[in-house]
PDB file of C-alpha atoms and ligand atoms in Angstrom:
ATOM      1  CA  MET A1250     -63.951 -38.161   8.565  1.00  0.00           C
ATOM      2  CA  ASN A1251     -60.668 -37.148  10.174  1.00  0.00           C
ATOM      3  CA  SER A1252     -58.044 -39.101   8.236  1.00  0.00           C
ATOM      4  CA  GLN A1253     -56.003 -39.703  11.386  1.00  0.00           C
ATOM      5  CA  PHE A1254     -58.931 -41.589  12.858  1.00  0.00           C
ATOM      6  CA  SER A1255     -58.938 -44.012   9.965  1.00  0.00           C
ATOM      7  CA  ILE A1256     -55.211 -44.677  10.413  1.00  0.00           C
ATOM      8  CA  TYR A1257     -55.795 -45.966  13.895  1.00  0.00           C
ATOM      9  CA  ASN A1258     -59.052 -47.719  13.139  1.00  0.00           C
ATOM     10  CA  GLU A1259     -57.459 -49.851  10.478  1.00  0.00           C
ATOM     11  CA  LEU A1260     -54.619 -50.897  12.723  1.00  0.00           C
ATOM     12  CA  THR A1261     -53.692 -54.294  11.332  1.00  0.00           C
ATOM     13  CA  MET A1262     -50.982 -53.100   8.950  1.00  0.00           C
ATOM     14  CA  ASN A1263     -50.135 -50.141  11.108  1.00  0.00           C
ATOM     15  CA  THR A1264     -49.117 -52.157  14.152  1.00  0.00           C
ATOM     16  CA  LYS A1265     -45.823 -52.925  12.461  1.00  0.00           C
ATOM     17  CA  GLU A1266     -45.264 -49.279  11.569  1.00  0.00           C
ATOM     18  CA  ILE A1267     -45.957 -48.216  15.144  1.00  0.00           C
ATOM     19  CA  LEU A1268     -43.405 -50.731  16.459  1.00  0.00           C
ATOM     20  CA  LEU A1269     -40.858 -49.853  13.756  1.00  0.00           C
ATOM     21  CA  LYS A1270     -41.137 -46.175  14.704  1.00  0.00           C
ATOM     22  CA  ALA A1271     -40.413 -47.068  18.344  1.00  0.00           C
ATOM     23  CA  GLN A1272     -37.421 -49.205  17.337  1.00  0.00           C
ATOM     24  CA  LYS A1273     -36.034 -46.499  15.080  1.00  0.00           C
ATOM     25  CA  GLU A1274     -36.533 -43.660  17.552  1.00  0.00           C
ATOM     26  CA  GLY A1275     -35.327 -45.631  20.589  1.00  0.00           C
ATOM     27  CA  TYR A1276     -38.293 -45.902  22.932  1.00  0.00           C
ATOM     28  CA  ALA A1277     -40.531 -48.719  24.137  1.00  0.00           C
ATOM     29  CA  ILE A1278     -44.305 -48.848  24.133  1.00  0.00           C
ATOM     30  CA  GLY A1279     -45.946 -49.836  27.414  1.00  0.00           C
ATOM     31  CA  ALA A1280     -48.121 -52.936  27.173  1.00  0.00           C
ATOM     32  CA  PHE A1281     -50.594 -52.627  30.028  1.00  0.00           C
ATOM     33  CA  ASN A1282     -53.073 -55.289  31.084  1.00  0.00           C
ATOM     34  CA  ALA A1283     -56.704 -54.184  31.088  1.00  0.00           C
ATOM     35  CA  ALA A1284     -58.390 -56.169  33.832  1.00  0.00           C
ATOM     36  CA  ASN A1285     -61.684 -54.307  33.683  1.00  0.00           C
ATOM     37  CA  ILE A1286     -63.233 -51.104  32.397  1.00  0.00           C
ATOM     38  CA  GLU A1287     -61.636 -49.139  35.261  1.00  0.00           C
ATOM     39  CA  THR A1288     -58.067 -50.145  34.423  1.00  0.00           C
ATOM     40  CA  LEU A1289     -58.743 -49.630  30.725  1.00  0.00           C
ATOM     41  CA  LYS A1290     -59.918 -46.136  31.584  1.00  0.00           C
ATOM     42  CA  ALA A1291     -56.795 -45.503  33.689  1.00  0.00           C
ATOM     43  CA  ILE A1292     -54.445 -46.658  30.916  1.00  0.00           C
ATOM     44  CA  THR A1293     -56.148 -44.646  28.180  1.00  0.00           C
ATOM     45  CA  LEU A1294     -56.367 -41.506  30.350  1.00  0.00           C
ATOM     46  CA  ALA A1295     -52.615 -41.724  31.012  1.00  0.00           C
ATOM     47  CA  ALA A1296     -51.804 -42.314  27.345  1.00  0.00           C
ATOM     48  CA  LYS A1297     -53.945 -39.406  26.195  1.00  0.00           C
ATOM     49  CA  LYS A1298     -52.532 -37.067  28.830  1.00  0.00           C
ATOM     50  CA  LEU A1299     -48.961 -37.892  27.800  1.00  0.00           C
ATOM     51  CA  ASN A1300     -49.735 -38.258  24.086  1.00  0.00           C
ATOM     52  CA  SER A1301     -48.270 -41.755  23.987  1.00  0.00           C
ATOM     53  CA  PRO A1302     -48.915 -44.867  21.931  1.00  0.00           C
ATOM     54  CA  ILE A1303     -49.971 -47.845  24.051  1.00  0.00           C
ATOM     55  CA  ILE A1304     -50.605 -51.550  23.826  1.00  0.00           C
ATOM     56  CA  ILE A1305     -53.606 -52.922  25.681  1.00  0.00           C
ATOM     57  CA  GLU A1306     -52.929 -56.434  26.926  1.00  0.00           C
ATOM     58  CA  ALA A1307     -55.680 -58.951  27.566  1.00  0.00           C
ATOM     59  CA  SER A1308     -54.800 -62.365  28.946  1.00  0.00           C
ATOM     60  CA  LYS A1309     -57.170 -65.342  28.786  1.00  0.00           C
ATOM     61  CA  GLY A1310     -58.645 -64.426  32.176  1.00  0.00           C
ATOM     62  CA  GLU A1311     -59.180 -60.814  31.150  1.00  0.00           C
ATOM     63  CA  VAL A1312     -60.613 -61.757  27.762  1.00  0.00           C
ATOM     64  CA  ASP A1313     -63.050 -64.147  29.437  1.00  0.00           C
ATOM     65  CA  TYR A1314     -64.009 -61.454  31.941  1.00  0.00           C
ATOM     66  CA  ILE A1315     -64.568 -58.547  29.536  1.00  0.00           C
ATOM     67  CA  GLY A1316     -65.345 -60.446  26.313  1.00  0.00           C
ATOM     68  CA  LYS A1317     -63.347 -60.556  23.053  1.00  0.00           C
ATOM     69  CA  THR A1318     -65.671 -58.544  20.860  1.00  0.00           C
ATOM     70  CA  GLN A1319     -66.419 -56.144  23.698  1.00  0.00           C
ATOM     71  CA  LEU A1320     -62.689 -55.477  24.058  1.00  0.00           C
ATOM     72  CA  VAL A1321     -62.277 -54.910  20.327  1.00  0.00           C
ATOM     73  CA  ASP A1322     -65.210 -52.477  20.274  1.00  0.00           C
ATOM     74  CA  LEU A1323     -63.970 -50.612  23.346  1.00  0.00           C
ATOM     75  CA  ILE A1324     -60.533 -50.182  21.805  1.00  0.00           C
ATOM     76  CA  LYS A1325     -62.040 -48.874  18.559  1.00  0.00           C
ATOM     77  CA  ASP A1326     -64.067 -46.380  20.560  1.00  0.00           C
ATOM     78  CA  TYR A1327     -61.036 -45.219  22.531  1.00  0.00           C
ATOM     79  CA  ARG A1328     -58.998 -44.865  19.321  1.00  0.00           C
ATOM     80  CA  ASN A1329     -61.658 -42.703  17.770  1.00  0.00           C
ATOM     81  CA  GLU A1330     -62.142 -40.609  20.851  1.00  0.00           C
ATOM     82  CA  LEU A1331     -58.489 -40.143  21.826  1.00  0.00           C
ATOM     83  CA  ASN A1332     -56.800 -40.240  18.419  1.00  0.00           C
ATOM     84  CA  ILE A1333     -53.669 -41.993  19.665  1.00  0.00           C
ATOM     85  CA  PRO A1334     -52.264 -45.363  18.544  1.00  0.00           C
ATOM     86  CA  ILE A1335     -53.778 -48.150  20.648  1.00  0.00           C
ATOM     87  CA  ILE A1336     -52.843 -51.740  19.818  1.00  0.00           C
ATOM     88  CA  LEU A1337     -54.929 -54.594  21.211  1.00  0.00           C
ATOM     89  CA  ASN A1338     -52.885 -57.661  22.101  1.00  0.00           C
ATOM     90  CA  LEU A1339     -53.878 -61.141  23.249  1.00  0.00           C
ATOM     91  CA  ASP A1340     -51.427 -61.755  26.092  1.00  0.00           C
ATOM     92  CA  HIS A1341     -49.746 -65.156  26.747  1.00  0.00           C
ATOM     93  CA  SER A1342     -52.260 -67.225  24.827  1.00  0.00           C
ATOM     94  CA  GLU A1343     -51.512 -70.924  25.075  1.00  0.00           C
ATOM     95  CA  SER A1344     -53.681 -72.323  22.272  1.00  0.00           C
ATOM     96  CA  PHE A1345     -54.140 -72.011  18.526  1.00  0.00           C
ATOM     97  CA  GLU A1346     -57.934 -71.924  18.901  1.00  0.00           C
ATOM     98  CA  GLU A1347     -57.864 -69.002  21.315  1.00  0.00           C
ATOM     99  CA  CYS A1348     -55.518 -67.077  19.000  1.00  0.00           C
ATOM    100  CA  GLU A1349     -57.812 -67.807  16.061  1.00  0.00           C
ATOM    101  CA  GLU A1350     -60.836 -66.511  17.961  1.00  0.00           C
ATOM    102  CA  ALA A1351     -58.977 -63.317  18.861  1.00  0.00           C
ATOM    103  CA  VAL A1352     -57.903 -62.822  15.246  1.00  0.00           C
ATOM    104  CA  ASN A1353     -61.494 -63.266  14.102  1.00  0.00           C
ATOM    105  CA  ALA A1354     -62.717 -60.856  16.757  1.00  0.00           C
ATOM    106  CA  GLY A1355     -60.334 -58.159  15.478  1.00  0.00           C
ATOM    107  CA  PHE A1356     -57.264 -58.154  17.748  1.00  0.00           C
ATOM    108  CA  ASP A1357     -54.207 -56.398  16.269  1.00  0.00           C
ATOM    109  CA  TYR A1358     -51.459 -58.452  17.843  1.00  0.00           C
ATOM    110  CA  ILE A1359     -51.217 -62.027  19.093  1.00  0.00           C
ATOM    111  CA  HIS A1360     -48.804 -63.320  21.703  1.00  0.00           C
ATOM    112  CA  PHE A1361     -48.671 -67.107  21.430  1.00  0.00           C
ATOM    113  CA  ASP A1362     -46.952 -68.515  24.497  1.00  0.00           C
ATOM    114  CA  GLY A1363     -46.050 -72.109  23.758  1.00  0.00           C
ATOM    115  CA  SER A1364     -43.177 -72.054  26.253  1.00  0.00           C
ATOM    116  CA  LYS A1365     -44.718 -74.750  28.435  1.00  0.00           C
ATOM    117  CA  LEU A1366     -45.122 -77.086  25.453  1.00  0.00           C
ATOM    118  CA  PRO A1367     -42.456 -79.436  24.110  1.00  0.00           C
ATOM    119  CA  TYR A1368     -40.210 -77.369  21.807  1.00  0.00           C
ATOM    120  CA  ASP A1369     -41.347 -79.038  18.555  1.00  0.00           C
ATOM    121  CA  GLU A1370     -44.997 -78.509  19.369  1.00  0.00           C
ATOM    122  CA  ASN A1371     -44.406 -74.863  20.268  1.00  0.00           C
ATOM    123  CA  LEU A1372     -42.576 -74.425  16.960  1.00  0.00           C
ATOM    124  CA  LYS A1373     -45.329 -76.124  14.937  1.00  0.00           C
ATOM    125  CA  ILE A1374     -48.217 -74.154  16.463  1.00  0.00           C
ATOM    126  CA  ALA A1375     -46.287 -70.872  16.346  1.00  0.00           C
ATOM    127  CA  LYS A1376     -45.698 -71.407  12.616  1.00  0.00           C
ATOM    128  CA  GLU A1377     -49.424 -72.029  12.026  1.00  0.00           C
ATOM    129  CA  ILE A1378     -50.346 -68.918  13.989  1.00  0.00           C
ATOM    130  CA  VAL A1379     -47.841 -66.828  12.032  1.00  0.00           C
ATOM    131  CA  LYS A1380     -49.375 -68.080   8.778  1.00  0.00           C
ATOM    132  CA  MET A1381     -52.897 -67.256   9.942  1.00  0.00           C
ATOM    133  CA  CYS A1382     -51.970 -63.840  11.352  1.00  0.00           C
ATOM    134  CA  HIS A1383     -49.669 -62.640   8.601  1.00  0.00           C
ATOM    135  CA  ALA A1384     -52.399 -63.286   6.040  1.00  0.00           C
ATOM    136  CA  LYS A1385     -54.305 -60.541   7.870  1.00  0.00           C
ATOM    137  CA  GLY A1386     -51.343 -58.283   8.660  1.00  0.00           C
ATOM    138  CA  ILE A1387     -51.423 -59.164  12.362  1.00  0.00           C
ATOM    139  CA  ILE A1388     -48.212 -59.153  14.393  1.00  0.00           C
ATOM    140  CA  VAL A1389     -47.209 -62.341  16.240  1.00  0.00           C
ATOM    141  CA  GLU A1390     -45.087 -62.598  19.362  1.00  0.00           C
ATOM    142  CA  GLY A1391     -43.548 -65.919  20.337  1.00  0.00           C
ATOM    143  CA  GLU A1392     -42.028 -67.288  23.529  1.00  0.00           C
ATOM    144  CA  MET A1393     -39.630 -70.187  23.818  1.00  0.00           C
ATOM    145  CA  ASP A1394     -38.312 -70.119  27.383  1.00  0.00           C
ATOM    146  CA  HIS A1395     -41.036 -69.921  29.987  1.00  0.00           C
ATOM    147  CA  ILE A1396     -40.872 -66.556  31.750  1.00  0.00           C
ATOM    148  CA  GLN A1397     -41.103 -67.584  35.388  1.00  0.00           C
ATOM    149  CA  GLY A1398     -43.222 -66.120  38.186  1.00  0.00           C
ATOM    150  CA  SER A1399     -46.763 -64.761  37.919  1.00  0.00           C
ATOM    151  CA  SER A1400     -48.322 -61.304  37.806  1.00  0.00           C
ATOM    152  CA  ALA A1401     -48.930 -61.119  41.532  1.00  0.00           C
ATOM    153  CA  ASP A1402     -47.638 -59.777  44.825  1.00  0.00           C
ATOM    154  CA  HIS A1403     -44.612 -61.934  45.706  1.00  0.00           C
ATOM    155  CA  THR A1404     -43.133 -59.382  48.097  1.00  0.00           C
ATOM    156  CA  LYS A1405     -42.380 -62.037  50.693  1.00  0.00           C
ATOM    157  CA  GLU A1406     -39.742 -63.405  48.314  1.00  0.00           C
ATOM    158  CA  LYS A1407     -36.607 -62.074  46.662  1.00  0.00           C
ATOM    159  CA  PRO A1408     -36.287 -62.538  42.888  1.00  0.00           C
ATOM    160  CA  ASP A1409     -33.182 -64.698  43.366  1.00  0.00           C
ATOM    161  CA  GLU A1410     -35.122 -67.100  45.584  1.00  0.00           C
ATOM    162  CA  VAL A1411     -37.493 -67.825  42.705  1.00  0.00           C
ATOM    163  CA  LEU A1412     -35.347 -67.423  39.583  1.00  0.00           C
ATOM    164  CA  ASP A1413     -33.807 -70.381  37.835  1.00  0.00           C
ATOM    165  CA  LYS A1414     -31.066 -68.701  35.821  1.00  0.00           C
ATOM    166  CA  THR A1415     -30.327 -71.904  33.922  1.00  0.00           C
ATOM    167  CA  LEU A1416     -33.651 -71.300  32.136  1.00  0.00           C
ATOM    168  CA  TYR A1417     -32.570 -67.968  30.661  1.00  0.00           C
ATOM    169  CA  THR A1418     -32.826 -67.675  26.898  1.00  0.00           C
ATOM    170  CA  ASP A1419     -29.963 -69.063  24.878  1.00  0.00           C
ATOM    171  CA  PRO A1420     -29.489 -66.419  22.143  1.00  0.00           C
ATOM    172  CA  LYS A1421     -28.418 -68.946  19.507  1.00  0.00           C
ATOM    173  CA  LYS A1422     -31.482 -71.091  20.140  1.00  0.00           C
ATOM    174  CA  ALA A1423     -33.629 -67.961  20.043  1.00  0.00           C
ATOM    175  CA  LYS A1424     -32.333 -67.190  16.559  1.00  0.00           C
ATOM    176  CA  ILE A1425     -33.246 -70.683  15.336  1.00  0.00           C
ATOM    177  CA  PHE A1426     -36.720 -70.363  16.893  1.00  0.00           C
ATOM    178  CA  VAL A1427     -37.372 -66.967  15.299  1.00  0.00           C
ATOM    179  CA  ASP A1428     -36.024 -68.021  11.904  1.00  0.00           C
ATOM    180  CA  GLU A1429     -38.079 -71.228  11.866  1.00  0.00           C
ATOM    181  CA  THR A1430     -41.362 -69.745  13.082  1.00  0.00           C
ATOM    182  CA  GLY A1431     -41.252 -66.374  11.318  1.00  0.00           C
ATOM    183  CA  ILE A1432     -42.573 -64.557  14.408  1.00  0.00           C
ATOM    184  CA  ASP A1433     -42.325 -60.758  14.433  1.00  0.00           C
ATOM    185  CA  THR A1434     -41.584 -60.295  18.147  1.00  0.00           C
ATOM    186  CA  PHE A1435     -39.552 -62.438  20.486  1.00  0.00           C
ATOM    187  CA  ALA A1436     -40.205 -62.572  24.245  1.00  0.00           C
ATOM    188  CA  ALA A1437     -36.933 -63.471  25.949  1.00  0.00           C
ATOM    189  CA  PHE A1438     -36.220 -64.494  29.541  1.00  0.00           C
ATOM    190  CA  PHE A1439     -33.142 -62.929  31.136  1.00  0.00           C
ATOM    191  CA  GLY A1440     -34.136 -61.941  34.677  1.00  0.00           C
ATOM    192  CA  ASN A1441     -37.535 -60.478  33.829  1.00  0.00           C
ATOM    193  CA  LEU A1442     -39.536 -62.640  36.162  1.00  0.00           C
ATOM    194  CA  HIS A1443     -43.307 -61.986  36.278  1.00  0.00           C
ATOM    195  CA  GLY A1444     -44.531 -60.251  39.439  1.00  0.00           C
ATOM    196  CA  LEU A1445     -43.456 -57.908  42.227  1.00  0.00           C
ATOM    197  CA  TYR A1446     -40.787 -59.054  44.721  1.00  0.00           C
ATOM    198  CA  SER A1447     -39.196 -57.698  47.895  1.00  0.00           C
ATOM    199  CA  THR A1448     -36.255 -56.290  45.935  1.00  0.00           C
ATOM    200  CA  GLU A1449     -36.009 -54.981  42.400  1.00  0.00           C
ATOM    201  CA  LYS A1450     -35.455 -57.417  39.572  1.00  0.00           C
ATOM    202  CA  ARG A1451     -32.177 -57.100  37.691  1.00  0.00           C
ATOM    203  CA  LEU A1452     -31.701 -57.984  34.033  1.00  0.00           C
ATOM    204  CA  LYS A1453     -28.910 -60.042  32.510  1.00  0.00           C
ATOM    205  CA  LEU A1454     -28.217 -57.446  29.869  1.00  0.00           C
ATOM    206  CA  ASP A1455     -25.416 -59.299  28.085  1.00  0.00           C
ATOM    207  CA  VAL A1456     -27.925 -62.018  27.163  1.00  0.00           C
ATOM    208  CA  LEU A1457     -30.222 -59.348  25.721  1.00  0.00           C
ATOM    209  CA  GLU A1458     -27.344 -57.769  23.817  1.00  0.00           C
ATOM    210  CA  GLU A1459     -26.427 -61.089  22.224  1.00  0.00           C
ATOM    211  CA  ILE A1460     -30.044 -61.748  21.252  1.00  0.00           C
ATOM    212  CA  ARG A1461     -30.252 -58.297  19.665  1.00  0.00           C
ATOM    213  CA  ASN A1462     -27.035 -58.905  17.713  1.00  0.00           C
ATOM    214  CA  LEU A1463     -28.248 -62.253  16.409  1.00  0.00           C
ATOM    215  CA  LEU A1464     -31.751 -60.968  15.618  1.00  0.00           C
ATOM    216  CA  PRO A1465     -31.238 -57.454  14.213  1.00  0.00           C
ATOM    217  CA  ASN A1466     -34.611 -57.354  12.470  1.00  0.00           C
ATOM    218  CA  THR A1467     -36.856 -58.852  15.142  1.00  0.00           C
ATOM    219  CA  PHE A1468     -38.956 -56.851  17.569  1.00  0.00           C
ATOM    220  CA  LEU A1469     -38.030 -57.668  21.169  1.00  0.00           C
ATOM    221  CA  SER A1470     -40.449 -57.484  24.075  1.00  0.00           C
ATOM    222  CA  LEU A1471     -39.755 -57.346  27.794  1.00  0.00           C
ATOM    223  CA  HIS A1472     -42.222 -59.224  29.978  1.00  0.00           C
ATOM    224  CA  GLY A1473     -42.339 -59.037  33.752  1.00  0.00           C
ATOM    225  CA  GLY A1474     -41.923 -55.273  33.577  1.00  0.00           C
ATOM    226  CA  SER A1475     -43.126 -54.574  37.139  1.00  0.00           C
ATOM    227  CA  GLY A1476     -40.444 -53.871  39.724  1.00  0.00           C
ATOM    228  CA  ILE A1477     -37.426 -53.981  37.405  1.00  0.00           C
ATOM    229  CA  ASP A1478     -34.562 -51.640  38.250  1.00  0.00           C
ATOM    230  CA  ASN A1479     -35.184 -48.427  36.241  1.00  0.00           C
ATOM    231  CA  LYS A1480     -31.605 -48.207  34.992  1.00  0.00           C
ATOM    232  CA  ASP A1481     -31.810 -51.758  33.675  1.00  0.00           C
ATOM    233  CA  ILE A1482     -35.032 -50.861  31.847  1.00  0.00           C
ATOM    234  CA  MET A1483     -33.394 -47.843  30.212  1.00  0.00           C
ATOM    235  CA  THR A1484     -30.315 -49.856  29.228  1.00  0.00           C
ATOM    236  CA  ALA A1485     -32.520 -52.633  27.840  1.00  0.00           C
ATOM    237  CA  ILE A1486     -34.339 -50.140  25.625  1.00  0.00           C
ATOM    238  CA  LYS A1487     -31.022 -48.706  24.496  1.00  0.00           C
ATOM    239  CA  ILE A1488     -28.937 -51.800  23.818  1.00  0.00           C
ATOM    240  CA  GLY A1489     -31.762 -54.241  23.118  1.00  0.00           C
ATOM    241  CA  LYS A1490     -33.963 -51.831  21.174  1.00  0.00           C
ATOM    242  CA  ILE A1491     -36.863 -53.253  23.170  1.00  0.00           C
ATOM    243  CA  VAL A1492     -40.127 -51.939  21.704  1.00  0.00           C
ATOM    244  CA  LYS A1493     -42.723 -53.436  24.066  1.00  0.00           C
ATOM    245  CA  ILE A1494     -42.632 -53.635  27.860  1.00  0.00           C
ATOM    246  CA  ASN A1495     -45.365 -55.570  29.676  1.00  0.00           C
ATOM    247  CA  ILE A1496     -46.704 -54.211  32.943  1.00  0.00           C
ATOM    248  CA  ASN A1497     -49.359 -55.836  35.083  1.00  0.00           C
ATOM    249  CA  SER A1498     -48.518 -56.549  38.754  1.00  0.00           C
ATOM    250  CA  GLU A1499     -47.814 -52.943  39.748  1.00  0.00           C
ATOM    251  CA  MET A1500     -51.218 -51.925  38.391  1.00  0.00           C
ATOM    252  CA  ARG A1501     -52.971 -54.820  40.106  1.00  0.00           C
ATOM    253  CA  VAL A1502     -51.453 -54.006  43.484  1.00  0.00           C
ATOM    254  CA  ALA A1503     -52.158 -50.265  43.128  1.00  0.00           C
ATOM    255  CA  PHE A1504     -55.775 -50.924  42.142  1.00  0.00           C
ATOM    256  CA  LYS A1505     -56.448 -53.341  44.979  1.00  0.00           C
ATOM    257  CA  ASN A1506     -54.849 -51.190  47.678  1.00  0.00           C
ATOM    258  CA  ALA A1507     -56.644 -48.022  46.566  1.00  0.00           C
ATOM    259  CA  LEU A1508     -59.983 -49.807  46.275  1.00  0.00           C
ATOM    260  CA  LYS A1509     -59.573 -51.295  49.761  1.00  0.00           C
ATOM    261  CA  ARG A1510     -58.866 -47.816  51.142  1.00  0.00           C
ATOM    262  CA  SER A1511     -61.926 -46.335  49.434  1.00  0.00           C
ATOM    263  CA  LEU A1512     -64.186 -49.142  50.632  1.00  0.00           C
ATOM    264  CA  ASN A1513     -62.944 -48.754  54.176  1.00  0.00           C
ATOM    265  CA  GLU A1514     -63.455 -45.002  54.153  1.00  0.00           C
ATOM    266  CA  THR A1515     -66.918 -44.696  52.635  1.00  0.00           C
ATOM    267  CA  SER A1516     -70.491 -45.752  53.216  1.00  0.00           C
ATOM    268  CA  GLU A1517     -71.203 -44.993  49.542  1.00  0.00           C
ATOM    269  CA  VAL A1518     -72.838 -47.746  47.467  1.00  0.00           C
ATOM    270  CA  ALA A1519     -72.731 -46.145  44.000  1.00  0.00           C
ATOM    271  CA  ILE A1520     -69.806 -48.080  42.555  1.00  0.00           C
ATOM    272  CA  TYR A1521     -68.749 -45.313  40.184  1.00  0.00           C
ATOM    273  CA  LYS A1522     -68.241 -43.056  43.190  1.00  0.00           C
ATOM    274  CA  ILE A1523     -66.013 -45.624  44.924  1.00  0.00           C
ATOM    275  CA  THR A1524     -63.667 -46.554  42.045  1.00  0.00           C
ATOM    276  CA  PRO A1525     -62.158 -43.173  40.961  1.00  0.00           C
ATOM    277  CA  GLY A1526     -59.393 -43.413  43.586  1.00  0.00           C
ATOM    278  CA  ALA A1527     -58.313 -46.798  42.227  1.00  0.00           C
ATOM    279  CA  ILE A1528     -58.428 -45.508  38.650  1.00  0.00           C
ATOM    280  CA  GLU A1529     -56.253 -42.566  39.651  1.00  0.00           C
ATOM    281  CA  GLU A1530     -53.630 -44.789  41.303  1.00  0.00           C
ATOM    282  CA  VAL A1531     -53.401 -47.061  38.247  1.00  0.00           C
ATOM    283  CA  GLN A1532     -53.173 -44.015  35.999  1.00  0.00           C
ATOM    284  CA  LYS A1533     -50.192 -42.772  38.041  1.00  0.00           C
ATOM    285  CA  ILE A1534     -48.390 -46.091  37.525  1.00  0.00           C
ATOM    286  CA  VAL A1535     -49.043 -45.991  33.773  1.00  0.00           C
ATOM    287  CA  GLU A1536     -47.898 -42.382  33.477  1.00  0.00           C
ATOM    288  CA  GLY A1537     -44.665 -43.212  35.301  1.00  0.00           C
ATOM    289  CA  LYS A1538     -43.966 -46.101  32.937  1.00  0.00           C
ATOM    290  CA  ILE A1539     -44.732 -44.059  29.812  1.00  0.00           C
ATOM    291  CA  LYS A1540     -42.188 -41.470  30.954  1.00  0.00           C
ATOM    292  CA  LEU A1541     -39.617 -44.130  31.854  1.00  0.00           C
ATOM    293  CA  PHE A1542     -40.021 -45.935  28.519  1.00  0.00           C
ATOM    294  CA  GLY A1543     -39.620 -42.681  26.573  1.00  0.00           C
ATOM    295  CA  SER A1544     -42.929 -42.950  24.700  1.00  0.00           C
ATOM    296  CA  GLU A1545     -44.311 -39.605  25.899  1.00  0.00           C
ATOM    297  CA  ASN A1546     -45.277 -37.368  22.956  1.00  0.00           C
ATOM    298  CA  ARG A1547     -44.694 -40.164  20.436  1.00  0.00           C
ATOM    299  CA  ALA A1548     -48.334 -40.666  19.518  1.00  0.00           C
ATOM    300  CA  SER A1549     -47.881 -38.879  16.224  1.00  0.00           C
TER     301      SER A1549
HETATM  302  O1  G3H B3021     -47.645 -60.417  30.275  1.00  0.00           O
HETATM  303  C1  G3H B3021     -47.696 -59.617  31.244  1.00  0.00           C
HETATM  304  C2  G3H B3021     -46.518 -59.248  31.972  1.00  0.00           C
HETATM  305  O2  G3H B3021     -45.354 -59.755  31.504  1.00  0.00           O
HETATM  306  C3  G3H B3021     -46.561 -58.423  33.177  1.00  0.00           C
HETATM  307  O3  G3H B3021     -45.498 -58.679  34.081  1.00  0.00           O
HETATM  308  O4  G3H B3021     -46.778 -58.649  36.195  1.00  0.00           O
HETATM  309  O5  G3H B3021     -44.302 -58.421  36.199  1.00  0.00           O
HETATM  310  O6  G3H B3021     -45.730 -56.584  35.344  1.00  0.00           O
HETATM  311  P1  G3H B3021     -45.573 -58.053  35.536  1.00  0.00           P
HETATM  312 ZN1   ZN B3022     -45.805 -61.708  30.464  1.00  0.00          ZN
END
């Protein structure tokens, strides 16, 4: 058996190494939501073409749609076939039980989002999840300040019309949260609203810088990655040593628009002959992000 295959098949301990490599070498790994087999195909094709590590994100809706064990098996298959690092992450999970099921199914990374819960409850559950996950070498991401918006087309609004800047992460409170819970990755809110808006989102980079200074050993993730000003993204990777950037809305919009076009233009009924255009458009988005995040040719 090719020894490199086994590295990526037994990912649980290697997730940390993959993230540490990104932090050390100064690039971020794209965390792309897999909504269906077509988007999973688009993401993996892009990653293979550019020889990049990737994180596959599956939210509750996506996990329910594809299936937990099915996702785990698909990722194992793609790892073996493509021989690149692929991390499977449960995205924005809001319950201990759901995290536990994902851990048992074989996910590599768990994002517990208790940001809508009272602080003490978030803290308590996050601690329990860390205990459960660390016993199996699984990375845990935590969230304290709810990242506003949703992964959708909000292009009728400007980010500033939706953003409540008073809800941005307080770096000192973030340090307490990370220290108390023991999470590996912290998801901060500093302008990175979820979704696509009529103008580009701008980041409050001094907040990020302060978080980085107070949490030198914590992985930092950037949610709401769609439609953020490219320069802000590059500065965030540089000064914040961001290792994970979540992208969903841009892929959703690209998929839907391309699929609509194909459906309008064809009388074909074989689905696999209708979807390639949508796969291609999503792949283009993913390739652009991989290049922007600097993870091209970092798969080995
Ligand atoms: O968790 C997923 C994301 O943070 C995606 O954000 O829809 O703005 O790309 P986005
Ligand atoms: Zn998110």
